[in-house]
């Protein structure tokens, strides 16, 4: 497979470190806020790469972190911890905020048919890993302590900027607009590995460490978690293009200084979803989430389809008009597919020939727009309905657009999920001895024609 590697700025042949196996790490959400549809484009891109690797027969270990500590409002180690800020605003504890937004995230993640990674790792569970790395960086002189924090000294590296193609003076965080000067740093590009500074006294989550009571920097989390599961050689690291600097640049610096050899071989970055005024971001007013799109009557998979129509390295401009056009095209495509009849004889040669064309699109730096064009070509072709259906079923392992699922089936599934959520709410209410709410939920479902049956193995439901 050919894949664009941000590290070398070229399209390269993908060769994993260990034959047949791929370790794939992606930066997950910072769970202080809802993830908007722009964030979700990023996860769709990762999901396509994940499923492509599996389609090509690799044994994939995919790891994603959940950032629940240490991500400050400014990437230059100043500002508040985003989690703490959000908890204060909402009068909740940091852990409540983390749980709530993690659940919201996975809800939307699944609505888009993304596959949940083998490992989902909350950053707060790996403190010992970060401490081990930071201690070694201090021992070997790559890190230093100043003003209560531990910083990484970027001047100790030959090529701190290897991932970015920019000149040093443009990239230094300290000289970018709106970024404050940190007198503790030896070089303004140095970054924090561990915070203990009194400024963050109101930080709820702190851990004992040889460098003082404190908490890890955001970049450290991704290095620590990724090495914990994927070892010293990571095949692919993914993120959005905004993660290239400083986040991924800093991950490379600290990981390679710690290991003493190159760490991640391929860097995979998704372009952004834009709106009329620029990059879609959380700071811009109300958050447009996938759930909200669904509430407004849009099919989350039509949004996925819209994203798949652009190459992952191209920006997409979001507008409702674009989404409506994508929805129309998606419905038309699904109708065509669902009208196919399983007729004609099976021809394995022909099946293989078309599948090879599909694989060629995937292997061409994940050219999913071309793979979709191939799908239209297949539908137009003389190939027997039988083969068409089998090919589409197989290709949908990557597209994940439920192309063969009838709408009423899909609707029923969504309804089932809703009921299961209500059962979960009722269980929680019972646990909290809120029997009035538990009864209310039962009555409400009954009105909708759903009867709950409590048994030893939990609560089941039947439609009456
Ligand atoms: P955050 O929760 O802020 O750490 O963001 C989660 C992921 O979403 C990061 O990997 C970002 O690169 C990505 N991201 C943020 N904004 C956009 C956008 N407008 N389009 C695509 N990806 C984005
Ligand atoms: Zn990360």
mmCIF file of C-alpha atoms in Angstrom, residues 137 142 152-154 157 159-162 191 193 223 247-259 263 267:
data_model
loop_
_atom_site.group_PDB
_atom_site.id
_atom_site.type_symbol
_atom_site.label_atom_id
_atom_site.label_comp_id
_atom_site.label_asym_id
_atom_site.label_seq_id
_atom_site.Cartn_x
_atom_site.Cartn_y
_atom_site.Cartn_z
ATOM 1 C CA UNK A 137 14.796 12.188 30.176
ATOM 2 C CA UNK A 142 17.112 15.948 27.758
ATOM 3 C CA UNK A 152 12.032 19.119 27.549
ATOM 4 C CA UNK A 153 15.093 20.909 26.152
ATOM 5 C CA UNK A 154 14.621 20.969 22.369
ATOM 6 C CA UNK A 157 18.035 17.357 19.506
ATOM 7 C CA UNK A 159 16.274 17.983 14.303
ATOM 8 C CA UNK A 160 13.429 18.925 16.572
ATOM 9 C CA UNK A 161 11.470 20.182 13.559
ATOM 10 C CA UNK A 162 11.723 17.005 11.463
ATOM 11 C CA UNK A 191 7.675 22.169 26.312
ATOM 12 C CA UNK A 193 6.509 17.220 30.520
ATOM 13 C CA UNK A 223 4.011 8.949 23.949
ATOM 14 C CA UNK A 247 1.750 18.042 19.611
ATOM 15 C CA UNK A 248 3.262 15.403 17.316
ATOM 16 C CA UNK A 249 6.545 17.260 16.997
ATOM 17 C CA UNK A 250 6.874 17.077 20.779
ATOM 18 C CA UNK A 251 5.804 13.441 20.899
ATOM 19 C CA UNK A 252 8.622 12.568 18.489
ATOM 20 C CA UNK A 253 11.159 14.626 20.446
ATOM 21 C CA UNK A 254 10.482 13.024 23.819
ATOM 22 C CA UNK A 255 9.884 9.478 22.525
ATOM 23 C CA UNK A 256 13.057 9.334 20.439
ATOM 24 C CA UNK A 257 15.160 10.968 23.159
ATOM 25 C CA UNK A 258 13.797 8.359 25.573
ATOM 26 C CA UNK A 259 14.275 5.379 23.257
ATOM 27 C CA UNK A 263 10.121 5.686 16.981
ATOM 28 C CA UNK A 267 2.639 9.860 10.262
#
